[in-house]
């Protein structure tokens, strides 16, 4: 059994691509049997971080280690312990499902028969299509195949770069279900995603923006740190509504959130009724304002907007 | 590890077989090129329609005109009336060559021995113009020689006025060189381009396709997964090279069979050495392709680099089309850097001249040196990571 100690340790990692700083002083830890989410928009530095851990990039400064092995010095040893799934679909599109899986098994010095048990749960779903070329699979099936290929050599750490991007909602849900079961087998799973709503599936999340970790914690901790009242606003003309809400002096921040607008206020002096009246004066109809429960995305928006200390 | 290697090679073959279009192109290129060069693109002149401006209109000028017309090279398409028409013919692009007989052509020829024929050629295509004038000159010279050889008899028959004074002694015999053309007695262009096409095709398949297939893995992101695997990069590269090596062998066989049985270019020297040297050239090309793949990130760039820096120089600077000896110094120096140039020299030595390998040793050594340089450079350049 693996000890529940840190399997992935990252300390003060810095990395620049040319003139752009992709990572500035990133530190975090992940434990065995944990799903650790790296959450942030495109260009936040998630891919760079995962590539450094996968030994594909060398950091400018700082250290990173996987199970005590340094990602720079011991990169050969790490490569057989890590299962890596790059962001783009990285299987051979002109090979069949079966051929891809056999190829990656052989590549890592094992065979599909040997480790079938590991991937059975996932692979059995796409096995009916094993003669189909990978390029002809749907997005969800491609992800399952890619995950099977990344798991076939029994890695202890799984690095997944945006595995659910471009995948339909049902497959995304299924995919997280599979990750949950893998976690129970003791794998350390690092997964990056731009979808804030997936944060809840993780045991630990790191909110990343522009190469910096804004906040680390469990999803519950992160949401709990959001202490301000949050309102949800709807109206018939959503675009103008957003502009008018932002004009109001008592509104601190307002942003589109799905089909609604979320807004925070500078103080508690304003009531929903007063805000409704203000909006009616500006010709809005169908206004509905209610208190909302903050989610990870609200925290992210708040962290982006304000210097970190205000929330701590 | 050998199991991994076999699996890898199998995978590369699958890539090639599944991309039917590319495979057909790769296997079809040698056939198409040889047949194009052999039959369609011919630098020999056949039945060019020329114009004649005969100001003399006597027996001699007519005889020359008939001769031109009768030859396989020319058809006399237009008989012009006035000198002014010459310009018109060229302007309208009707004839590439106009033969002008001066007035009193026959008399001049018989008396002074220097009759006036003017050849006016449209040199907007200089090669064609040169060839045409050369053929016309040869026919005229032939005519003149025969005239002299038949002593005064023919001249007598030709002299319409029947003046006895015109039957003078034959003009002094000129120097007639005895030509002996070695290795390619019929001066077929096939002898020239078979080695060239061979060099070009092997370069294309090995260098370009290897570069593209490695860069494709980078582009689609599969290289990331390959790099993360415990497999050594050298194995990845070797596995990539094997299928293209096999493909090159097929092409080598195609080119040799076609040139021997269809174009009639024999393998005069040792076939074994020819094949061995071809393998050496394939190896040089493969390592060059590998070098390109380490320097580029996208298939398009790899293709452009291979196309611009391999194909064009192979065609232009390898001596395949234009003789390197007549190029400016700078280009000659540049041509030394092109592997295909050396390979083509060796193939000419071995295949056309029938020389032994010892005659081609310097070129073979140059190729060996190139192989070492390219392999070293690309191994130094190969990245075990993404950057």
XYZ file of C-alpha atoms in Angstrom:
699
model
C 0.000 0.000 0.000
C 1.127 3.516 -0.706
C 1.473 5.830 2.213
C -0.866 8.780 2.185
C 2.166 11.042 1.927
C 2.861 13.654 -0.715
C 3.572 11.918 -3.991
C 3.858 15.107 -5.993
C 5.720 18.063 -4.571
C 6.219 21.331 -6.388
C 8.283 24.132 -4.869
C 8.730 27.662 -6.214
C 8.514 26.608 -9.817
C 9.277 29.245 -12.429
C 9.221 28.795 -16.146
C 9.166 31.225 -19.037
C 8.632 30.653 -22.734
C 10.662 33.359 -24.407
C 9.455 36.616 -22.949
C 6.247 35.345 -21.430
C 6.332 34.045 -17.911
C 4.261 30.862 -17.929
C 4.770 29.985 -14.262
C 5.818 32.329 -11.501
C 6.632 30.782 -8.172
C 4.187 27.898 -8.105
C 4.149 25.561 -5.104
C 1.725 22.818 -4.150
C 1.509 19.211 -3.068
C -0.638 16.291 -3.989
C -1.183 13.122 -1.997
C -1.752 9.559 -3.082
C -5.395 8.715 -3.536
C -6.302 12.312 -4.243
C -7.649 14.102 -7.238
C -5.873 17.396 -7.478
C -7.458 19.887 -9.827
C -5.574 22.685 -11.560
C -8.272 25.125 -12.466
C -7.884 28.189 -14.603
C -8.548 29.596 -18.042
C -6.465 28.947 -21.154
C -3.004 30.409 -20.856
C -2.950 30.220 -17.064
C 0.079 27.893 -17.100
C -1.655 24.568 -16.425
C -0.144 22.784 -19.412
C 3.346 24.051 -18.644
C 3.048 22.803 -15.084
C 1.891 19.352 -16.163
C 4.602 19.137 -18.803
C 7.263 19.916 -16.230
C 5.892 17.122 -14.058
C 5.819 14.798 -17.065
C 9.554 15.599 -17.551
C 8.859 17.156 -20.925
C 9.997 20.614 -19.853
C 12.767 21.738 -17.537
C 11.835 24.502 -15.094
C 13.907 27.712 -15.001
C 14.089 27.491 -11.244
C 12.451 25.699 -8.347
C 11.988 21.986 -7.778
C 9.414 19.394 -8.580
C 9.467 15.767 -7.579
C 7.269 12.747 -8.039
C 7.530 10.028 -5.392
C 10.813 11.537 -4.277
C 12.294 11.527 -7.779
C 13.416 14.843 -9.205
C 11.754 15.696 -12.522
C 15.029 16.951 -13.972
C 17.651 14.556 -12.645
C 15.648 11.344 -12.492
C 13.515 11.910 -15.532
C 14.026 8.388 -16.890
C 12.805 6.755 -13.693
C 9.809 9.069 -13.549
C 8.752 8.345 -17.109
C 7.720 4.785 -16.322
C 5.776 5.800 -13.204
C 3.729 8.521 -14.760
C 0.705 8.197 -16.972
C 0.429 11.316 -19.066
C -2.446 12.403 -21.241
C -1.631 15.536 -23.234
C -4.229 18.190 -23.927
C -4.671 17.468 -27.574
C -5.935 14.049 -28.566
C -2.603 12.283 -28.769
C -3.370 8.892 -30.189
C -2.764 7.675 -33.704
C -5.901 8.577 -35.601
C -5.123 6.158 -38.422
C -4.708 3.186 -36.096
C -7.615 1.285 -34.632
C -8.626 1.435 -30.990
C -7.049 -1.941 -30.377
C -3.829 -1.100 -32.232
C -3.401 2.088 -30.250
C -3.821 0.306 -26.958
C -1.465 -2.530 -27.896
C 1.108 -0.049 -29.153
C 1.153 1.975 -25.956
C 1.230 -1.176 -23.850
C 4.276 -2.408 -25.766
C 5.875 1.014 -25.592
C 5.861 0.785 -21.819
C 7.123 -2.775 -21.832
C 3.879 -4.458 -20.895
C 0.944 -6.049 -22.637
C -2.787 -5.473 -22.691
C -3.472 -8.962 -21.289
C -1.145 -8.355 -18.359
C -2.827 -5.181 -17.194
C -6.303 -5.648 -18.547
C -7.800 -5.538 -15.054
C -6.565 -1.972 -14.600
C -8.359 -0.606 -17.583
C -11.258 -3.034 -17.772
C -13.687 -0.580 -16.234
C -12.909 2.043 -18.868
C -11.852 0.014 -21.853
C -14.851 -2.304 -21.789
C -16.995 0.683 -22.787
C -15.116 1.187 -26.031
C -14.212 -2.432 -26.656
C -17.158 -2.957 -29.046
C -15.452 -0.430 -31.330
C -11.988 -1.922 -31.075
C -11.670 -2.330 -34.846
C -12.586 1.272 -35.480
C -9.928 3.834 -36.265
C -9.283 6.206 -33.396
C -9.911 9.187 -35.659
C -13.490 8.030 -36.177
C -14.363 7.905 -32.466
C -16.540 10.456 -30.733
C -14.890 12.908 -28.354
C -15.969 10.978 -25.279
C -14.730 7.663 -26.630
C -11.432 9.216 -27.626
C -10.939 10.362 -24.055
C -11.677 6.876 -22.757
C -9.182 5.382 -25.173
C -6.569 7.981 -24.274
C -7.121 7.288 -20.587
C -6.842 3.536 -21.183
C -3.572 4.120 -23.023
C -2.253 6.322 -20.222
C -3.181 3.685 -17.616
C -2.027 0.554 -19.387
C 1.429 0.507 -17.767
C 0.115 0.793 -14.243
C 1.379 4.268 -13.369
C 1.158 5.549 -9.833
C 0.665 9.147 -10.867
C -1.740 10.282 -13.547
C -1.225 13.641 -15.246
C -4.248 14.682 -17.290
C -4.159 17.888 -19.279
C -7.682 19.168 -19.902
C -9.137 15.708 -20.457
C -12.698 16.967 -20.653
C -12.222 19.853 -23.056
C -14.322 19.331 -26.138
C -16.229 16.438 -24.627
C -20.007 16.367 -24.216
C -21.579 16.849 -20.806
C -22.562 13.209 -20.311
C -19.100 11.933 -21.184
C -17.563 14.525 -18.910
C -19.605 13.247 -16.014
C -18.680 9.665 -16.836
C -15.042 10.618 -17.085
C -15.025 12.117 -13.600
C -16.736 8.989 -12.351
C -13.873 6.923 -13.745
C -11.306 9.213 -12.128
C -13.090 8.783 -8.810
C -12.766 5.000 -9.043
C -9.081 5.235 -10.036
C -8.451 7.429 -7.014
C -9.724 4.667 -4.787
C -7.011 2.402 -6.207
C -4.443 4.744 -4.688
C -3.467 6.735 -7.760
C -2.457 10.351 -7.467
C -4.361 12.214 -10.133
C -3.440 15.683 -11.312
C -6.026 17.032 -13.667
C -6.259 20.436 -15.271
C -9.501 21.922 -16.462
C -10.902 25.262 -17.521
C -14.360 24.237 -16.263
C -15.036 25.641 -12.818
C -18.042 23.364 -12.354
C -15.733 20.344 -12.357
C -13.888 21.650 -9.303
C -16.335 19.965 -6.967
C -15.135 16.559 -8.155
C -11.622 17.225 -6.885
C -10.242 16.623 -3.407
C -8.003 19.617 -3.698
C -8.108 22.464 -6.128
C -5.564 25.047 -7.142
C -6.995 28.126 -8.801
C -4.452 29.306 -11.351
C -4.222 32.559 -13.244
C -1.351 33.913 -15.292
C 1.196 31.495 -13.921
C 0.278 31.994 -10.296
C -1.735 29.908 -7.900
C -4.366 32.221 -6.470
C -5.649 29.806 -3.887
C -5.298 26.175 -2.868
C -7.777 24.217 -0.818
C -10.597 21.757 -0.875
C -13.603 22.917 -2.871
C -15.516 23.441 0.370
C -12.753 25.555 1.867
C -12.531 27.649 -1.244
C -16.257 28.307 -1.376
C -16.405 29.019 2.338
C -13.798 31.728 1.901
C -16.354 33.677 -0.086
C -17.947 35.684 2.697
C -19.849 38.403 0.891
C -23.485 38.160 -0.028
C -23.914 37.153 -3.621
C -26.922 38.044 -5.709
C -28.301 36.548 -8.813
C -29.961 38.851 -11.346
C -32.043 38.163 -14.431
C -33.895 40.357 -16.840
C -35.271 40.435 -20.355
C -32.339 42.347 -21.815
C -29.370 40.618 -20.233
C -26.673 42.614 -21.961
C -28.019 46.021 -21.014
C -28.762 44.672 -17.580
C -25.091 43.869 -17.087
C -24.055 47.370 -18.146
C -26.635 49.067 -15.908
C -25.739 46.927 -12.919
C -22.073 47.826 -13.326
C -23.006 51.531 -13.382
C -24.685 51.369 -10.004
C -22.360 52.852 -7.354
C -23.200 50.222 -4.724
C -22.405 47.276 -7.046
C -18.890 46.053 -6.473
C -18.661 43.501 -9.267
C -21.029 41.999 -11.760
C -20.343 39.261 -14.294
C -22.237 36.886 -16.501
C -22.754 33.500 -14.913
C -24.411 30.988 -17.177
C -27.784 32.504 -18.064
C -27.712 34.883 -15.103
C -25.611 37.710 -13.744
C -23.877 37.378 -10.413
C -23.113 40.487 -8.476
C -21.529 41.458 -5.200
C -22.252 44.695 -3.337
C -19.936 47.126 -1.603
C -22.099 47.194 1.540
C -25.353 45.749 2.806
C -27.254 49.043 2.554
C -28.814 48.121 -0.769
C -31.760 45.754 -0.798
C -32.977 43.650 -3.715
C -36.112 45.756 -3.914
C -34.146 48.983 -4.227
C -31.993 47.454 -6.957
C -35.120 46.292 -8.794
C -36.520 49.803 -8.650
C -33.252 51.217 -9.958
C -33.394 48.821 -12.886
C -37.092 49.457 -13.599
C -36.295 53.170 -13.841
C -33.900 52.286 -16.630
C -36.605 50.472 -18.561
C -35.806 46.900 -17.635
C -38.583 44.328 -17.538
C -38.852 40.838 -16.102
C -36.323 41.589 -13.380
C -35.696 38.875 -10.831
C -33.103 39.335 -8.124
C -32.367 36.708 -5.538
C -29.596 35.695 -3.211
C -27.212 33.116 -4.724
C -24.994 30.420 -3.251
C -21.388 31.126 -4.241
C -19.504 28.512 -6.210
C -15.867 28.047 -7.135
C -16.269 30.309 -10.140
C -17.498 33.161 -7.934
C -14.412 32.711 -5.778
C -12.220 32.700 -8.851
C -13.779 35.906 -10.141
C -13.390 37.516 -6.760
C -9.740 36.402 -6.494
C -9.013 37.775 -9.933
C -10.660 41.089 -9.114
C -9.147 41.758 -5.740
C -5.713 41.449 -4.263
C -5.435 38.105 -2.494
C -5.248 39.394 1.068
C -8.781 40.845 1.102
C -10.221 37.370 1.074
C -7.827 35.729 3.471
C 13.485 -3.976 -26.259
C 13.473 -5.777 -29.580
C 9.771 -6.514 -29.165
C 9.123 -2.812 -28.779
C 11.167 -2.140 -31.893
C 9.233 -4.652 -33.997
C 5.966 -3.198 -32.768
C 7.184 0.253 -33.611
C 8.188 -0.688 -37.138
C 4.842 -2.401 -37.611
C 3.088 0.757 -36.523
C 5.075 2.854 -39.001
C 4.170 0.471 -41.799
C 0.522 0.721 -40.792
C 0.743 4.527 -41.060
C 2.100 4.198 -44.582
C -0.339 1.525 -45.737
C -3.354 3.348 -44.323
C -2.438 6.508 -46.173
C -3.081 4.942 -49.542
C -2.811 8.153 -51.506
C 0.664 8.983 -50.251
C 1.805 5.423 -50.755
C 0.594 5.361 -54.344
C 2.351 8.670 -54.976
C 5.579 7.412 -53.438
C 5.574 4.204 -55.435
C 4.284 5.867 -58.595
C 6.708 8.783 -58.705
C 9.646 6.849 -60.159
C 7.494 5.299 -62.853
C 5.911 8.602 -63.848
C 9.176 10.505 -63.777
C 11.111 7.989 -65.805
C 8.388 7.770 -68.408
C 7.994 11.539 -68.540
C 11.690 12.120 -68.938
C 12.061 9.185 -71.255
C 9.268 9.812 -73.694
C 7.421 13.039 -73.162
C 10.104 15.531 -72.240
C 12.503 15.200 -75.112
C 15.071 17.831 -75.952
C 15.446 16.426 -79.433
C 13.895 18.449 -82.256
C 11.340 16.805 -84.476
C 9.527 18.351 -87.460
C 9.937 21.960 -86.470
C 7.975 24.130 -88.918
C 10.378 26.633 -90.333
C 10.098 29.369 -92.963
C 12.289 29.914 -95.998
C 12.978 33.207 -97.724
C 14.537 32.335 -101.035
C 15.792 35.427 -102.809
C 17.760 33.396 -105.267
C 15.276 30.786 -106.453
C 17.848 28.648 -108.171
C 18.592 24.934 -108.183
C 21.014 25.048 -105.264
C 18.703 26.965 -102.951
C 15.850 24.666 -103.835
C 18.009 21.625 -103.195
C 18.937 22.927 -99.749
C 15.314 23.732 -98.988
C 14.258 20.245 -100.020
C 16.894 18.748 -97.855
C 15.753 20.719 -94.852
C 12.189 19.692 -95.545
C 13.121 16.066 -96.028
C 15.029 15.828 -92.777
C 13.290 14.557 -89.703
C 14.010 17.784 -87.905
C 12.281 20.316 -90.113
C 9.176 20.930 -92.132
C 9.262 23.922 -94.377
C 5.957 25.456 -93.521
C 6.172 28.836 -95.186
C 7.829 30.202 -98.269
C 8.280 33.911 -97.781
C 8.307 36.438 -100.591
C 9.838 39.580 -99.129
C 12.524 40.197 -96.540
C 9.919 42.189 -94.669
C 7.927 39.027 -94.014
C 10.671 37.614 -91.790
C 9.885 40.003 -89.003
C 6.190 39.208 -89.376
C 6.750 35.464 -89.089
C 8.634 35.902 -85.850
C 6.184 38.410 -84.436
C 3.341 36.029 -85.026
C 5.409 33.242 -83.520
C 4.763 31.052 -86.537
C 8.241 29.726 -87.127
C 11.173 29.424 -84.737
C 13.666 29.574 -87.599
C 13.854 31.355 -90.943
C 16.380 30.298 -93.574
C 17.302 33.114 -95.941
C 19.098 32.421 -99.207
C 20.931 35.419 -100.585
C 20.504 36.455 -104.159
C 22.508 34.532 -106.681
C 23.055 31.812 -104.128
C 24.221 29.110 -106.500
C 26.604 31.311 -108.361
C 28.223 32.560 -105.243
C 28.570 29.039 -103.971
C 30.185 27.811 -107.126
C 32.484 30.724 -107.712
C 33.606 32.072 -104.429
C 32.814 29.013 -102.376
C 31.068 31.241 -99.862
C 27.409 31.389 -100.602
C 25.130 33.341 -98.362
C 22.644 31.549 -96.199
C 21.306 33.343 -93.206
C 19.729 31.485 -90.336
C 17.484 33.670 -88.255
C 16.283 32.049 -85.073
C 13.782 33.054 -82.439
C 15.981 32.863 -79.370
C 13.310 33.564 -76.824
C 13.937 29.899 -76.046
C 17.721 29.905 -76.345
C 18.231 26.162 -76.045
C 15.706 25.429 -78.730
C 17.136 28.108 -81.008
C 20.651 26.756 -80.579
C 19.542 23.225 -81.320
C 17.597 24.281 -84.412
C 20.451 26.304 -85.861
C 22.884 23.525 -85.157
C 20.746 21.003 -87.020
C 20.231 23.396 -89.931
C 23.952 24.078 -90.081
C 24.690 20.381 -90.162
C 22.286 19.789 -93.033
C 23.723 22.673 -95.020
C 27.284 21.559 -94.348
C 26.334 18.048 -95.422
C 24.952 19.351 -98.627
C 28.067 21.360 -99.272
C 30.378 18.462 -98.589
C 28.493 16.187 -100.931
C 28.613 18.813 -103.553
C 32.353 19.016 -103.248
C 32.814 15.265 -103.059
C 30.980 14.709 -106.302
C 33.564 17.009 -107.754
C 32.374 19.178 -110.566
C 29.720 16.740 -111.750
C 26.989 17.749 -109.414
C 27.933 21.339 -109.822
C 27.725 20.945 -113.530
C 24.304 19.517 -113.314
C 23.266 22.355 -111.093
C 24.681 25.148 -113.154
C 21.727 26.203 -115.101
C 23.685 28.425 -117.432
C 26.014 25.555 -118.255
C 29.056 27.732 -118.199
C 32.121 25.599 -118.535
C 34.062 27.948 -116.337
C 31.971 27.003 -113.380
C 33.290 23.443 -113.303
C 36.343 24.282 -111.355
C 38.331 21.965 -109.175
C 36.769 20.807 -105.939
C 37.245 23.146 -103.045
C 40.115 22.206 -100.733
C 39.130 19.406 -98.392
C 38.341 20.663 -94.906
C 39.315 18.824 -91.742
C 36.731 16.183 -91.016
C 36.940 15.081 -87.412
C 36.195 11.471 -86.584
C 33.794 11.435 -83.678
C 33.714 8.545 -81.267
C 31.106 8.895 -78.537
C 31.762 6.708 -75.553
C 29.303 5.174 -73.062
C 26.229 6.633 -74.705
C 26.816 6.174 -78.419
C 23.324 7.198 -79.462
C 23.428 10.272 -77.254
C 20.188 9.311 -75.539
C 19.073 11.640 -72.846
C 17.967 8.636 -70.773
C 21.593 8.015 -69.887
C 21.688 11.442 -68.333
C 18.472 11.451 -66.367
C 18.240 7.903 -65.034
C 20.950 8.590 -62.430
C 19.368 11.982 -61.780
C 15.884 10.592 -61.239
C 17.280 7.889 -58.993
C 19.028 10.487 -56.851
C 15.964 12.682 -56.717
C 13.518 9.938 -55.777
C 15.657 8.404 -53.077
C 16.227 11.861 -51.623
C 12.533 12.664 -51.766
C 11.346 9.510 -50.082
C 14.036 9.182 -47.473
C 14.695 12.739 -46.450
C 11.323 14.341 -46.949
C 9.103 11.490 -45.803
C 11.209 10.699 -42.741
C 11.238 14.343 -41.734
C 7.502 14.655 -42.236
C 6.643 11.474 -40.383
C 8.676 12.484 -37.329
C 7.386 16.031 -37.344
C 3.825 14.743 -37.698
C 4.207 13.050 -34.318
C 5.307 16.358 -32.872
C 2.413 18.164 -34.463
C -0.322 15.756 -33.418
C 1.092 15.547 -29.906
C 1.855 11.840 -30.014
C 5.546 12.689 -29.661
C 4.763 13.944 -26.153
C 3.520 10.507 -25.209
C 6.417 8.760 -26.935
C 8.905 10.954 -25.100
C 7.243 10.300 -21.774
C 7.557 6.563 -22.372
C 10.718 4.738 -21.245
C 11.611 3.977 -24.869
C 14.903 5.515 -25.992
C 14.567 8.144 -28.704
C 17.127 6.382 -30.909
C 14.716 3.471 -31.113
C 11.881 5.750 -32.176
C 14.041 7.144 -34.954
C 15.355 3.802 -36.187
C 11.831 2.455 -36.303
C 10.794 5.470 -38.371
C 13.632 4.904 -40.819
C 12.996 1.231 -41.512
C 9.788 1.530 -43.577
C 11.193 4.326 -45.701
C 14.300 2.293 -46.273
C 12.152 -0.566 -47.535
C 10.156 1.809 -49.717
C 13.390 3.166 -51.168
C 14.482 -0.350 -52.046
C 11.243 -0.889 -53.936
C 11.808 2.358 -55.799
C 15.416 1.498 -56.531
C 14.265 -1.769 -58.076
C 11.542 0.014 -60.060
C 13.937 2.588 -61.471
C 16.565 0.021 -62.417
C 14.062 -2.354 -64.017
C 12.382 0.444 -65.951
C 15.621 1.910 -67.176
C 17.010 -1.427 -68.297
C 13.917 -2.911 -69.888
C 11.896 0.116 -70.969
C 14.417 2.852 -71.628
C 17.197 0.545 -72.703
C 19.829 1.965 -70.390
C 21.968 -0.992 -69.348
C 23.714 -1.460 -66.030
C 27.202 -1.543 -67.469
C 29.075 -2.006 -64.206
C 28.577 -4.049 -61.083
C 24.965 -4.231 -59.941
C 26.028 -5.182 -56.431
C 28.096 -2.061 -55.997
C 25.368 0.045 -57.514
C 22.890 -1.284 -54.961
C 25.353 -0.897 -52.102
C 26.115 2.704 -53.025
C 22.393 3.369 -53.304
C 21.979 2.056 -49.760
C 24.692 4.435 -48.634
C 22.870 7.314 -50.306
C 19.582 6.219 -48.737
C 21.300 6.303 -45.373
C 22.625 9.823 -46.023
C 19.141 10.955 -47.043
C 17.520 9.367 -44.004
C 19.943 11.127 -41.691
C 19.309 14.394 -43.494
C 15.569 13.913 -43.005
C 16.173 13.236 -39.351
C 18.202 16.428 -39.067
C 15.360 18.425 -40.606
C 12.880 16.835 -38.217
C 14.931 17.936 -35.223
C 14.917 21.509 -36.506
C 11.240 21.913 -37.352
C 7.964 21.757 -35.547
C 5.329 21.558 -38.228
C 4.842 19.293 -41.204
C 4.463 22.242 -43.535
C 7.804 23.704 -42.499
C 9.444 20.294 -42.769
C 8.032 19.882 -46.236
C 9.105 23.369 -47.325
C 12.603 22.914 -45.976
C 12.969 19.502 -47.606
C 11.482 20.800 -50.825
C 13.505 23.976 -51.015
C 16.777 22.694 -49.701
C 16.772 19.171 -51.120
C 14.603 18.913 -54.177
C 15.466 22.157 -55.896
C 19.218 21.852 -55.494
C 19.027 18.212 -56.536
C 17.344 19.241 -59.755
C 19.375 22.388 -60.378
C 22.790 21.788 -58.895
C 23.390 18.067 -59.018
C 24.339 18.036 -62.661
C 21.125 16.206 -63.455
C 19.803 18.942 -65.739
C 22.582 21.474 -66.151
C 26.292 20.739 -66.171
C 27.832 21.898 -62.918
C 31.145 22.622 -64.638
C 29.667 25.614 -66.431
C 28.145 27.241 -63.377
C 29.558 30.225 -61.516
C 32.087 29.368 -58.818
C 29.706 30.047 -55.977
C 27.140 27.631 -57.329
C 29.805 25.026 -57.947
C 30.891 25.292 -54.325
C 27.267 25.014 -53.265
C 26.784 21.937 -55.404
C 29.554 20.173 -53.489
C 27.299 20.243 -50.444
C 24.533 18.336 -52.177
C 24.672 14.597 -51.505
C 22.737 13.793 -54.668
C 25.473 15.325 -56.816
C 28.019 12.818 -55.539
C 25.576 9.973 -55.781
C 24.737 10.840 -59.381
C 28.425 10.860 -60.279
C 28.854 7.419 -58.751
C 25.780 6.050 -60.506
C 27.046 7.375 -63.829
C 30.403 5.747 -63.204
C 28.960 2.420 -62.163
C 25.890 2.207 -64.321
C 26.680 4.048 -67.527
C 30.464 3.914 -67.803
C 30.783 0.478 -66.307
C 33.675 1.610 -64.160
C 34.735 -0.295 -61.069
C 34.036 0.941 -57.562
C 37.647 2.131 -57.270
C 36.911 4.840 -59.839
C 34.056 6.129 -57.673
C 35.884 5.852 -54.390
C 36.342 9.589 -53.737
C 32.616 10.241 -54.186
C 31.708 7.276 -51.999
C 33.991 8.612 -49.289
C 32.350 12.030 -49.523
C 28.949 10.373 -49.040
C 30.263 8.441 -46.033
C 31.550 11.674 -44.522
C 28.193 13.361 -45.064
C 26.397 10.482 -43.368
C 28.607 10.788 -40.297
C 28.089 14.568 -40.111
C 24.304 14.412 -40.496
C 23.825 11.599 -37.992
C 26.049 13.321 -35.437
C 24.314 16.655 -35.875
C 20.845 15.205 -35.584
C 21.671 13.098 -32.549
C 23.179 16.156 -30.870
C 20.092 18.067 -31.825
C 17.502 15.477 -30.857
C 15.498 16.597 -27.894
C 14.641 14.223 -25.126
C 12.131 16.787 -23.989
C 9.863 19.247 -25.682
C 12.429 22.049 -25.894
